[in-house]
Coordinates of C-alpha atoms in Angstrom, one line a residue:
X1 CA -15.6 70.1 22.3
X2 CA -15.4 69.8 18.5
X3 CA -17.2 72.7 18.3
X4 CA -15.3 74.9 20.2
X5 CA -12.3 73.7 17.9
X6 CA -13.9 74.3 15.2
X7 CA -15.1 77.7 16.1
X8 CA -11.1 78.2 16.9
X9 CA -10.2 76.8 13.1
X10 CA -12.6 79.1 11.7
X11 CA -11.4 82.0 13.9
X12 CA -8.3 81.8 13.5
X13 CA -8.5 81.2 9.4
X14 CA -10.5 84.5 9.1
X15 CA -7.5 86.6 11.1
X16 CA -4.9 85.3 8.6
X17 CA -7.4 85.7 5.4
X18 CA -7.8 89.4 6.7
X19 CA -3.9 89.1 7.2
X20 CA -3.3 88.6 3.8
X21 CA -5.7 91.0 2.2
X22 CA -4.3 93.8 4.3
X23 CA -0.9 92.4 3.1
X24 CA -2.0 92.5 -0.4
X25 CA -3.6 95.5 -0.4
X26 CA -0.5 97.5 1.3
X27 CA 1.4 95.9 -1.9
X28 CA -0.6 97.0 -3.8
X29 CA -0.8 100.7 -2.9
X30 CA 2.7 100.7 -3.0
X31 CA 3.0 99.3 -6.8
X32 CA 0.6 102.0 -7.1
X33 CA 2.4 104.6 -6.0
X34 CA 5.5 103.6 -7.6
X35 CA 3.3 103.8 -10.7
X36 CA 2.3 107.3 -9.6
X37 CA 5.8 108.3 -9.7
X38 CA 7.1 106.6 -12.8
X39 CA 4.0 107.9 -14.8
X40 CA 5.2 111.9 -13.0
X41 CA 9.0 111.2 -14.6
X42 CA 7.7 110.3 -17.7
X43 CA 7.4 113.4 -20.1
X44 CA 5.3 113.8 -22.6
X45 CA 6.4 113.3 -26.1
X46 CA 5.5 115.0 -29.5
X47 CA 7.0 114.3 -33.2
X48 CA 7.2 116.7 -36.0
X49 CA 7.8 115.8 -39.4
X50 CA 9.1 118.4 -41.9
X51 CA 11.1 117.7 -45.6
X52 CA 12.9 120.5 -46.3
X53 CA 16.5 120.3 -44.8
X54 CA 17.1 124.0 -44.9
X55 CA 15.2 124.0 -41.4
X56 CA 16.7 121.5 -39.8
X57 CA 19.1 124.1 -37.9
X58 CA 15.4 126.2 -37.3
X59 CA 13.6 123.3 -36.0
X60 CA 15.6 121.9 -34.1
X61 CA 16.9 124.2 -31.8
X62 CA 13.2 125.2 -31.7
X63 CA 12.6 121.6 -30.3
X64 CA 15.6 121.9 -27.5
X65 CA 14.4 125.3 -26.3
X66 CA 10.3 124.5 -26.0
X67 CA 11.4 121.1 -24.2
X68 CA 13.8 122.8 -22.0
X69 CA 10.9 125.6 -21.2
X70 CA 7.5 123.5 -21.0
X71 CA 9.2 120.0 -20.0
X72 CA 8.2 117.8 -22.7
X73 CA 10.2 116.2 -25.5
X74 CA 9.9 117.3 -29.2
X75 CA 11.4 114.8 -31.6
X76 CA 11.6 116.3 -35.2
X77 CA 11.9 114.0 -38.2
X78 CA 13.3 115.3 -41.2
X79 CA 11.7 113.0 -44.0
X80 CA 11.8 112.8 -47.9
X81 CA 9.2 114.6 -50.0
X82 CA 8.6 111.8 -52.0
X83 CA 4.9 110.8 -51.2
X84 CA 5.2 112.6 -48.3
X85 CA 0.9 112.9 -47.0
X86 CA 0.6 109.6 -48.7
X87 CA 3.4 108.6 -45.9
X88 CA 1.7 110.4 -43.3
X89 CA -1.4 108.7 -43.5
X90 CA 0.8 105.3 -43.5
X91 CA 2.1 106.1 -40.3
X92 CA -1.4 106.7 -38.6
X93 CA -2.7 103.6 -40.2
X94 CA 0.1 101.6 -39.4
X95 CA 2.5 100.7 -36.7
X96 CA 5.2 103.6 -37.7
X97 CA 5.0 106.8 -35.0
X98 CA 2.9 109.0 -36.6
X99 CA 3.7 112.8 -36.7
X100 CA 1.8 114.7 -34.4
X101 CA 2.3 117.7 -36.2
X102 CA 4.2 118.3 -39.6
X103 CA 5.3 121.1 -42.1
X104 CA 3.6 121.2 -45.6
X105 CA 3.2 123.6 -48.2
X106 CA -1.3 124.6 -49.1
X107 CA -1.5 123.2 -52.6
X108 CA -1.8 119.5 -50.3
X109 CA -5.0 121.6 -48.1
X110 CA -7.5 120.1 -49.4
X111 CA -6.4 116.7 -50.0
X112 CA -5.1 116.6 -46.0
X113 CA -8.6 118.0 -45.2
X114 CA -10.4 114.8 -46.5
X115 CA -8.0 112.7 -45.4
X116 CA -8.9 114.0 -41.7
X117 CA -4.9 115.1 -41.2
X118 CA -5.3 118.6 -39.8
X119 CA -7.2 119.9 -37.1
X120 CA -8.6 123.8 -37.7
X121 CA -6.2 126.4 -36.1
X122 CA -8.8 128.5 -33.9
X123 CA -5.9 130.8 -32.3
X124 CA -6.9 134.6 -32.5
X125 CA -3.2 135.2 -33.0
X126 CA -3.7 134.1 -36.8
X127 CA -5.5 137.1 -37.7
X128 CA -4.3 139.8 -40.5
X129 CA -3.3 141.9 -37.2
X130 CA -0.3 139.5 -37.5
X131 CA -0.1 137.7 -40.7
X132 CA -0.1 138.5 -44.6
X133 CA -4.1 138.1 -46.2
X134 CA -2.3 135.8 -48.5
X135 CA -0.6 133.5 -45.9
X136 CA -4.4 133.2 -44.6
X137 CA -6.0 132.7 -47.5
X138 CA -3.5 129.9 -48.5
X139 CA -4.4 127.8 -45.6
X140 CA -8.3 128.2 -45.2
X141 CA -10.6 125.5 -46.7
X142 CA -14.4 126.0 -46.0
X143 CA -14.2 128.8 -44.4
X144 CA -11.6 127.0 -41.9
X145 CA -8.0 128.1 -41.0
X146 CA -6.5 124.3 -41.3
X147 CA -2.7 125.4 -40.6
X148 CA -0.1 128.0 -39.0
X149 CA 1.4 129.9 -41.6
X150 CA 5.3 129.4 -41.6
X151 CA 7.0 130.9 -44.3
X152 CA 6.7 131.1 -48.2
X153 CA 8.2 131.2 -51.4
X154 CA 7.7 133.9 -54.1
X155 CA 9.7 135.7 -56.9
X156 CA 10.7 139.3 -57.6
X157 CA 12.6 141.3 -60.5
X158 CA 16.5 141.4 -60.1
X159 CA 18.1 144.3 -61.4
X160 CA 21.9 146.1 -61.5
X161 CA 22.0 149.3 -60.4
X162 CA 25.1 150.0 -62.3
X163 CA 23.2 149.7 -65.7
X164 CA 19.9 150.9 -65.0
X165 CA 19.1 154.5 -62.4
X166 CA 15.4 153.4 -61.7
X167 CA 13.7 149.8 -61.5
X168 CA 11.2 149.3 -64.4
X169 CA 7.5 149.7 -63.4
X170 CA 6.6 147.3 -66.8
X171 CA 8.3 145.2 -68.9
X172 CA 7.4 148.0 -72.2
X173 CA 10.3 149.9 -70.0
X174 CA 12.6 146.8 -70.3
X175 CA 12.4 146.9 -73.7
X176 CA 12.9 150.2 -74.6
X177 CA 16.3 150.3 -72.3
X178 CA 17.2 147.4 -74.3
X179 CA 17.1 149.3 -77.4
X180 CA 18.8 152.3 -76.0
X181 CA 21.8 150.6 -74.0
X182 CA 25.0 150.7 -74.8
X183 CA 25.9 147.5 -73.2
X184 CA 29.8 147.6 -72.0
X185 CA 31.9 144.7 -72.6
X186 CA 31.0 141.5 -70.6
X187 CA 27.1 142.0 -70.5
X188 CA 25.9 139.1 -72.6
X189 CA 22.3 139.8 -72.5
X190 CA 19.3 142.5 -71.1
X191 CA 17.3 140.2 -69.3
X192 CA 17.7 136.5 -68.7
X193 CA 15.2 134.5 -66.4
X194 CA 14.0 130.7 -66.3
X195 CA 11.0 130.5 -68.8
X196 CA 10.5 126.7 -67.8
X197 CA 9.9 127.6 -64.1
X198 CA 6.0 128.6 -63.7
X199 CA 7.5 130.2 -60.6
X200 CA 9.4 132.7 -62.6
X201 CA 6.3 132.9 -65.2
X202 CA 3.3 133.3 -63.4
X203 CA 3.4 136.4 -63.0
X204 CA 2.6 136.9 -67.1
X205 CA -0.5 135.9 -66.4
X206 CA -1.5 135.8 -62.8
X207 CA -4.3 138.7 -63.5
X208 CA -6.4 137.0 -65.2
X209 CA -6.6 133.4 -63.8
X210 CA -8.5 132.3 -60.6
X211 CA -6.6 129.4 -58.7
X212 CA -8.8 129.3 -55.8
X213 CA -11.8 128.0 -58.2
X214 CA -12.5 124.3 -58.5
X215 CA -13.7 123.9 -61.9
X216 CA -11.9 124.7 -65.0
X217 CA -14.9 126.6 -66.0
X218 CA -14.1 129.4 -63.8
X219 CA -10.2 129.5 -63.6
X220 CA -9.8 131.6 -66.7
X221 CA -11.3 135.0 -65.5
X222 CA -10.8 137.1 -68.9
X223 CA -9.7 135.1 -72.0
X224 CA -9.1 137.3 -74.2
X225 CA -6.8 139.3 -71.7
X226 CA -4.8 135.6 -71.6
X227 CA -4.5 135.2 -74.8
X228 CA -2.8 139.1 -75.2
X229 CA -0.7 138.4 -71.8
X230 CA 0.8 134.8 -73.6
X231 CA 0.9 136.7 -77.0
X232 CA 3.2 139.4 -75.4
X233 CA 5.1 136.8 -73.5
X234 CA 5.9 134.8 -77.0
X235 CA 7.1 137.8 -78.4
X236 CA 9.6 138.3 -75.5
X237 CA 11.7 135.5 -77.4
X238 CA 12.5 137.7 -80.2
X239 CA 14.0 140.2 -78.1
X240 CA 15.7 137.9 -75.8
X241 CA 15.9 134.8 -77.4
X242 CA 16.1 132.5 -74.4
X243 CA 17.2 128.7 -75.2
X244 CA 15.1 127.2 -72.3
X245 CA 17.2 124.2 -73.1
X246 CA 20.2 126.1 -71.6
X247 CA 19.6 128.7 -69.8
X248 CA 18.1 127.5 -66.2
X249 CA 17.2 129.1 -63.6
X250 CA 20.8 128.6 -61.6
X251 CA 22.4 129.8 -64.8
X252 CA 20.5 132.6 -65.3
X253 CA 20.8 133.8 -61.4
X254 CA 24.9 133.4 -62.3
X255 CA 25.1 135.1 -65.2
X256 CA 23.2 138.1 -63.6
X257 CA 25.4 138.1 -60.2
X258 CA 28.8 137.9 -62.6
X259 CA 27.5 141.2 -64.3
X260 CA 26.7 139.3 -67.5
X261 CA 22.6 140.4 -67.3
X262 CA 20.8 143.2 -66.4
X263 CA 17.5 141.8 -65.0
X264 CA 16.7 138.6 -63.7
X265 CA 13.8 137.3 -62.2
X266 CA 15.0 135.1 -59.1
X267 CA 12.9 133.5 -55.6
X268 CA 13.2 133.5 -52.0
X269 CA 15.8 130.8 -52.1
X270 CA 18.5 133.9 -53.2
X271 CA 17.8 136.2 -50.8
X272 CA 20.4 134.9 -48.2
X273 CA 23.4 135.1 -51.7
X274 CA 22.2 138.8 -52.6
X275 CA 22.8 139.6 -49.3
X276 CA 26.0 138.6 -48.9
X277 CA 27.2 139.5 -52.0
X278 CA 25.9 143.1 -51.8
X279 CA 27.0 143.4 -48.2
X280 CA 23.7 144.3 -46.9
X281 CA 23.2 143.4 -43.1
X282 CA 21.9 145.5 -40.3
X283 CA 25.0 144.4 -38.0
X284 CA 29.1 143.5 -38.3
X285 CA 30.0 140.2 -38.5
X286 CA 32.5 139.8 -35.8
X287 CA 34.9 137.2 -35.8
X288 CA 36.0 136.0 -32.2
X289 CA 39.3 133.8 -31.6
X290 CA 40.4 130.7 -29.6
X291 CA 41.9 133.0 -27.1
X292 CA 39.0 135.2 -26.8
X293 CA 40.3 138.0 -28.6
X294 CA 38.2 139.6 -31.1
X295 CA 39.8 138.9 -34.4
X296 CA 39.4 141.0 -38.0
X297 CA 35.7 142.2 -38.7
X298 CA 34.2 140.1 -42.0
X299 CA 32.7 142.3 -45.0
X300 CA 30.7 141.4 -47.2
X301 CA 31.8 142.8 -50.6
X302 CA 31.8 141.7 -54.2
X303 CA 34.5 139.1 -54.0
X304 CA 33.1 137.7 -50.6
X305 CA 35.1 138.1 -47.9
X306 CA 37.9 140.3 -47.0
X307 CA 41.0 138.4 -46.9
X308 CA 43.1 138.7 -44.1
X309 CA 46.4 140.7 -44.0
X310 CA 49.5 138.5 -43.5
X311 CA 52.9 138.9 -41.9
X312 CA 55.8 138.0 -43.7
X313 CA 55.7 134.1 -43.5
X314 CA 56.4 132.6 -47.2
X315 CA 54.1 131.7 -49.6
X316 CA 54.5 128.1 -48.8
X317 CA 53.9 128.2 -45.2
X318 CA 50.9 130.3 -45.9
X319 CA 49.2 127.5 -47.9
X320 CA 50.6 124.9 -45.5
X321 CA 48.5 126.7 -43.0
X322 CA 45.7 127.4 -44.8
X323 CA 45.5 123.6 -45.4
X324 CA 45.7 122.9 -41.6
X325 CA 43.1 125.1 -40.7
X326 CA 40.6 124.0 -43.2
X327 CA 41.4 120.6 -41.8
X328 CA 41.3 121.6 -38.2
X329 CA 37.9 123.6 -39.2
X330 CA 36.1 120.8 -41.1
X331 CA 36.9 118.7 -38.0
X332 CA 35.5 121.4 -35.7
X333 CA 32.5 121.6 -37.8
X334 CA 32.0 117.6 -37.6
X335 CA 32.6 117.6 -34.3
X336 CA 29.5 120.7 -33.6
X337 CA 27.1 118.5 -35.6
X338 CA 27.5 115.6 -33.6
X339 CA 27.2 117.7 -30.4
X340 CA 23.7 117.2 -29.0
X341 CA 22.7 120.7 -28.6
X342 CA 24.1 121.9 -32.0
X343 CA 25.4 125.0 -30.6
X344 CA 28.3 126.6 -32.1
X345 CA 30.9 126.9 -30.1
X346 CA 32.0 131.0 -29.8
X347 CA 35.8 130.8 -29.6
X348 CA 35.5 129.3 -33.0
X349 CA 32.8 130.4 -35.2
X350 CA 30.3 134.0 -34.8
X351 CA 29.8 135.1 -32.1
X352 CA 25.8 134.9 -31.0
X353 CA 25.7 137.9 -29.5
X354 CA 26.5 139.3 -32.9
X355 CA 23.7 138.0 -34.4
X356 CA 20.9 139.3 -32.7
X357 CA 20.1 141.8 -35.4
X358 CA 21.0 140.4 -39.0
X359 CA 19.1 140.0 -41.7
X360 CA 20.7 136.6 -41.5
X361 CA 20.5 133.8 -44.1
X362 CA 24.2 135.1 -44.0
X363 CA 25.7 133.2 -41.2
X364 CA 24.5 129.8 -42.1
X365 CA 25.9 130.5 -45.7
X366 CA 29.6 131.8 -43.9
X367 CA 29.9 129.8 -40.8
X368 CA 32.7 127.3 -42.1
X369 CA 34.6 130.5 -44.2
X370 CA 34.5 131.9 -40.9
X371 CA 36.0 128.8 -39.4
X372 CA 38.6 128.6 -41.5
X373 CA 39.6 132.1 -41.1
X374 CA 39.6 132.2 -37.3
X375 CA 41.8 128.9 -37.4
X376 CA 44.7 130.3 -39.5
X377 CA 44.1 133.7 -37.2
X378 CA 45.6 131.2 -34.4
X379 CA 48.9 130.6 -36.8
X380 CA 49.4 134.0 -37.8
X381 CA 49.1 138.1 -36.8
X382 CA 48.0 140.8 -38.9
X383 CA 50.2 143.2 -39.9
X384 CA 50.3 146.7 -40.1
X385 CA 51.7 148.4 -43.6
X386 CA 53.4 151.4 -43.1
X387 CA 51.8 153.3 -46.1
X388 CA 49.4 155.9 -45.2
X389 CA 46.6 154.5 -47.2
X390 CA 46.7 150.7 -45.4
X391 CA 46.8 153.0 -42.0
X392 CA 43.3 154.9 -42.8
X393 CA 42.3 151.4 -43.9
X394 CA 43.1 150.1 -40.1
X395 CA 42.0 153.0 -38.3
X396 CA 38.6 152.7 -39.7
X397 CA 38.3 148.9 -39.1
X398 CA 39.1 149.2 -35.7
X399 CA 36.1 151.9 -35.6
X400 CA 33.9 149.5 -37.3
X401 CA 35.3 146.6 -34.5
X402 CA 34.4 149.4 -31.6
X403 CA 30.8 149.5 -33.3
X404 CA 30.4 146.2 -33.6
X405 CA 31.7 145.3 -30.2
X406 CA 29.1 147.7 -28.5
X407 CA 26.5 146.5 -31.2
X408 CA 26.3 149.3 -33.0
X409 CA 28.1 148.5 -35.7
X410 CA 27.1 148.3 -39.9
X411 CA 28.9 146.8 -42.8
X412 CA 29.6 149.8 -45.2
X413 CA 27.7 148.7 -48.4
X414 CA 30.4 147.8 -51.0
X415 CA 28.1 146.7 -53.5
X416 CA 24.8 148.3 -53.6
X417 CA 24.3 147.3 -57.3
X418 CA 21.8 144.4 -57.0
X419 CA 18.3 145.5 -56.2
X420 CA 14.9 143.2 -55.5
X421 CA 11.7 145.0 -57.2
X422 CA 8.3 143.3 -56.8
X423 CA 7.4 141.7 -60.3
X424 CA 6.8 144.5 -63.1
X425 CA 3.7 144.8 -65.0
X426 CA 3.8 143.8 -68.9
X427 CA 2.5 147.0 -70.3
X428 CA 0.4 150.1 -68.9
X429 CA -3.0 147.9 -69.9
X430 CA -1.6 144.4 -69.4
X431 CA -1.4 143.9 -65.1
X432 CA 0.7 141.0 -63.6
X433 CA 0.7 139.0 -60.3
X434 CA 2.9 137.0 -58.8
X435 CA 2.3 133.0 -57.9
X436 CA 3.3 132.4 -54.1
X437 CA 3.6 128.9 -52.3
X438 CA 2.9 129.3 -48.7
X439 CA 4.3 126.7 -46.4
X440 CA 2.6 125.9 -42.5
X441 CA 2.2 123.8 -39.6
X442 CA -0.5 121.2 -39.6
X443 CA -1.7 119.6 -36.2
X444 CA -2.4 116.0 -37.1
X445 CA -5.9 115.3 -37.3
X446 CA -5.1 111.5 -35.5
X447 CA -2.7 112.6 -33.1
X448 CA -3.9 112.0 -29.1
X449 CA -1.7 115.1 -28.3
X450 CA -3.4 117.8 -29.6
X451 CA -2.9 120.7 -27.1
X452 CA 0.6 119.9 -26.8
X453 CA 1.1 119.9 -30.5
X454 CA -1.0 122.9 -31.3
X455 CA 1.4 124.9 -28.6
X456 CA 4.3 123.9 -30.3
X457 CA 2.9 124.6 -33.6
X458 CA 2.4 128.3 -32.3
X459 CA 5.8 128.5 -31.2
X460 CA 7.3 127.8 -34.4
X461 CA 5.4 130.2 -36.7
X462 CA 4.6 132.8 -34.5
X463 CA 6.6 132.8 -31.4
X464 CA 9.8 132.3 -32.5
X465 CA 9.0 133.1 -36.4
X466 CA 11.8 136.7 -36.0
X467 CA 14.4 133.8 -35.8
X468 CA 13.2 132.1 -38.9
X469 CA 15.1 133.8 -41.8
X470 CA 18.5 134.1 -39.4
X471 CA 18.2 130.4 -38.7
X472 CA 17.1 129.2 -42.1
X473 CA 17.0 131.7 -44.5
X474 CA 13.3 131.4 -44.7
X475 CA 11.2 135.1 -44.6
X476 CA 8.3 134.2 -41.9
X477 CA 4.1 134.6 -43.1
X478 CA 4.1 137.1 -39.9
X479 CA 3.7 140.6 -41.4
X480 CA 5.0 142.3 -38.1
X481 CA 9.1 141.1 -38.3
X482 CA 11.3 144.3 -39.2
X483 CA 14.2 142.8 -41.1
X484 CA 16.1 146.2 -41.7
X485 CA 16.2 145.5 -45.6
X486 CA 14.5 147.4 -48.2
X487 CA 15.1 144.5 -50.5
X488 CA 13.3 142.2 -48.6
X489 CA 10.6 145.1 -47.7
X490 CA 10.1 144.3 -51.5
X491 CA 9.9 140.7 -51.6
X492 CA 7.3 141.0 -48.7
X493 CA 5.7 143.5 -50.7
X494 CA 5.3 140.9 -53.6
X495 CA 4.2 138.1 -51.7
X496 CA 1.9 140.7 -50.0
X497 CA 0.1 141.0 -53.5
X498 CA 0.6 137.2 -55.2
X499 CA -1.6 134.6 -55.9
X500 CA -1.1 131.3 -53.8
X501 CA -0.7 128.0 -55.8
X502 CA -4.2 126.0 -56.0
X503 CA -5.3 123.9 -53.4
X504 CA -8.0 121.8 -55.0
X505 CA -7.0 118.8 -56.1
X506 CA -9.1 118.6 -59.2
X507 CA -6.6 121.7 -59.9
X508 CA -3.8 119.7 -59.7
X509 CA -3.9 118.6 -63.5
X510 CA -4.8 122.0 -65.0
X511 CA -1.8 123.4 -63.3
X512 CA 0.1 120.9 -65.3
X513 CA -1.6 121.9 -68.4
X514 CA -0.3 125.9 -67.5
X515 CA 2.8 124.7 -67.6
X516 CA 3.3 122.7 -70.8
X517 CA 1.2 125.6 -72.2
X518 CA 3.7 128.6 -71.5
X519 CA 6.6 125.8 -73.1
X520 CA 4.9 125.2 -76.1
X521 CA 3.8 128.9 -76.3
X522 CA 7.6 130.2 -75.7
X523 CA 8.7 127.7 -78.6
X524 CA 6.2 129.7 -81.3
X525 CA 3.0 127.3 -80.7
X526 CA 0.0 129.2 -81.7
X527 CA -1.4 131.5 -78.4
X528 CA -5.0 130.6 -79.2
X529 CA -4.4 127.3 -79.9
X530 CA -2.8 126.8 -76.5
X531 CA -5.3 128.3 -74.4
X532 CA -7.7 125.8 -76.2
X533 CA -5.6 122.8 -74.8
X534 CA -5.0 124.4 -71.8
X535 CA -9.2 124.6 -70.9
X536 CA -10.0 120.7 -71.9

């Protein structure tokens, strides 16, 4: 009898131990695949870091679109250039969210090559089928393409076309206008540049250095070519006689867009001001109102842009509503920053469609004028003069509206004057070349998303690199973008043939020495004696 209960006991504690487990394991597969599901919501997540804020419009709306097309979330990071690699390699060290793939200029290649933060770009897109030799040559190391060439920054001889009928092809030509001109009243000097930016100087000696070698040994390719390229720059001061103590390189871009200099040497960073003030764009701008309306065309001309014909209404309510729409405008413009998606909204500010073909740089630059203008547009009408000259003056603005509404339209060129050159050579036996600082995407070397990134990376310097310079006034590495602009066909053309900065880090302190010598050589410090200094 007791063990026949006992075979029960056991019996019936098996059936409710195999109870459980079943129990358990049907919990189980159901935490499972609630896990399953969660981990299927979840996207993926990739962070960029970049420093320069002018692409913060660029980048980020490059981030909404790629999430919105491959379903994954791109946070971008806009981060001081104060020991930016330096902060980098914090972040993967430490318990900061590391980039997983960030925007850096090529004199830091070599240093983020030993410090394993960039992964080789093996994407046959990055070829010279695509890209400018010089973008290429900028980011390899070892024979190694370590980054995705973005964009870059170069400089280029300024000229006004009012004073002089053909560009200079050396600067021999410069100074022989000089001592022929008649200079009219207002024009303060012949040519005026920065001689404290080695930007704006390179190019004196470009020829005959080497940045891409290591040792100092090497860097100076023919000396006694130097020393007669600083020799002929030093003796630029007596013709010129440029205070570098006063005359910067802001000042010296002003004084040549107010007509005050002939020649200036100016960088990238002015392309998107020489464009609007010489009113050359590929498209109209057109103006579109709260009530949907198309309102006056906007022209670029020497004194900006075109003011907008008023009825009767005093003088004092004018201003009154001038005030209120720069109000109602600088609230509108608040109000689009805070918006999540950053889009502008059309029945305020330009409308997209508009945009599609500009050599742009312009909009960024004239989104709030344009603002302000629509806003009083909703207070006030245009009116018509009765003179026959303010008639003609309508009937071809509404031609030019017809245009631009069918986008077909062009800005008539009011001020051709201002025209970009590539960098002149010093004399028919003295070459120059330009210096160039190339700027690309770098895949983190430490990052656990690498595919992702690398995609992303493409997207930004290649597949959406036509939207670069309307979006951020940046001109793209690709050498394939038509941007409808002899001027920048000429800045291309420069950066085409310049020099990239060096990327060696035991250049780093010679580059320094280049630039103290060209200050101490401008002041009257003996050539030789410089050079000397210069190869310690």
């Amino acid at each position: 009898m007791k063990h026949i209960i006992k075979k029960v006991i056991s019996i019936s504690l098996t059936v409710v131990l195999i109870a459980c487990f079943t129990s358990c394991k049907e919990t189980t597969n159901e935490n499972v695949a609630d896990n399953s599901n969660e981990t299927k919501d979840v996207q993926p997540e990739i962070v960029v870091w970049y420093t320069n804020s002018d692409l913060s419009d660029y980048i980020d709306e490059a981030a909404k679109e790629y999430s919105t097309e491959n379903n994954i979330i791109v946070t971008s990071k806009l981060v001081s250039a104060m020991d930016y690699i330096e902060n980098i390699n914090q972040a993967v060290l430490g318990d900061e969210i590391a980039p997983d793939l960030f925007v850096a200029e090529n004199s830091n290649l070599e240093k983020l090559y030993l410090a394993g933060l960039t992964l080789q770009n093996t994407d046959e897109t990055y070829s010279e089928n695509s890209y400018y030799e010089t973008a290429l040559n900028a980011f390899t190391y070892k024979n190694k393409l370590l980054a995705y060439p973005m964009y870059f920054e170069t400089s280029y001889l300024l000229y006004n076309q009012d004073y002089v009928t053909k560009a200079p092809e050396t600067i021999d030509e410069i100074l022989t206008f000089a001592d022929e001109f008649d200079a009219p009243e207002g024009v303060e000097a012949i040519f005026n540049w920065d001689v404290t930016d080695i930007l704006c100087n390179y190019f004196f000696v470009g020829n005959y250095l080497n940045n891409d070698e290591i040792n100092n040994e090497n860097y100076i390719l023919d000396r006694n070519k130097l020393q007669e390229a600083l020799t002929y720059y030093q003796n630029l001061n007596q013709y010129f006689a440029i205070d570098a103590k006063t005359v910067d390189y802001e000042t010296a871009f002003e004084k040549f867009t107010a007509g005050k200099s002939v020649f200036t040497i100016a960088k990238t960073d002015k392309l998107p001001e020489i464009e609007m003030i010489e009113g050359e764009t590929s498209d109209s701008i057109q103006a579109i109102n709260q009530n949907g309306n198309t309102g006056k065309i906007y022209e670029t001309d020497e004194e900006g842009v075109n003011e907008a014909k008023e009825d009767d209404t005093s003088k004092e309510e004018q201003e009154k509503n001038v005030n209120n729409a720069s109000e109602k405008a600088s609230k509108d413009n608040t109000e689009n920053i805070e918006s999540s998606s950053k889009e502008p909204n059309v029945t305020k500010q330009i409308s997209q469609s508009t945009l599609k073909d500009y050599t742009a740089g312009i909009e960024k630059m004239l989104r709030q004028c344009f603002a302000q203008e629509n806003s009083v547009s909703d207070n006030q009408s245009l009116e018509t003069n009765s003179s026959s000259e303010d008639n003609s003056q309508i009937e071809e603005g509404s031609s030019i509206e017809e245009d631009a509404i069918s986008g077909m339209g062009t800005i008539v060129d009011k001020n051709s004057s201002f025209k970009i050159v590539p960098l002149p050579n010093l004399t028919t036996e003295l070459e120059s070349k330009g210096l160039a600082i190339s700027y690309g995407v770098f895949v983190n070397g430490y990052t656990q998303k690498a595919e992702e990134a690398k995609k992303f990376a493409k997207y930004l310097t290649y597949d959406k690199a036509d939207k670069l310079y309307e979006e951020a006034g940046k001109l793209s590495s690709r050498n394939d973008i038509n941007y409808n602009s002899e001027n920048i066909a000429n800045v291309l053309k420069q950066y085409e043939n310049s020099a990239n900065v060096p990327k060696q880090m035991e250049n780093e302190d010679y580059w320094l020495k280049l630039e103290i010598a060209f200050s101490n050589i401008w002041k009257g410090e003996d050539v030789a004696q410089a050079i000397e200094e210069m190869s310690k």
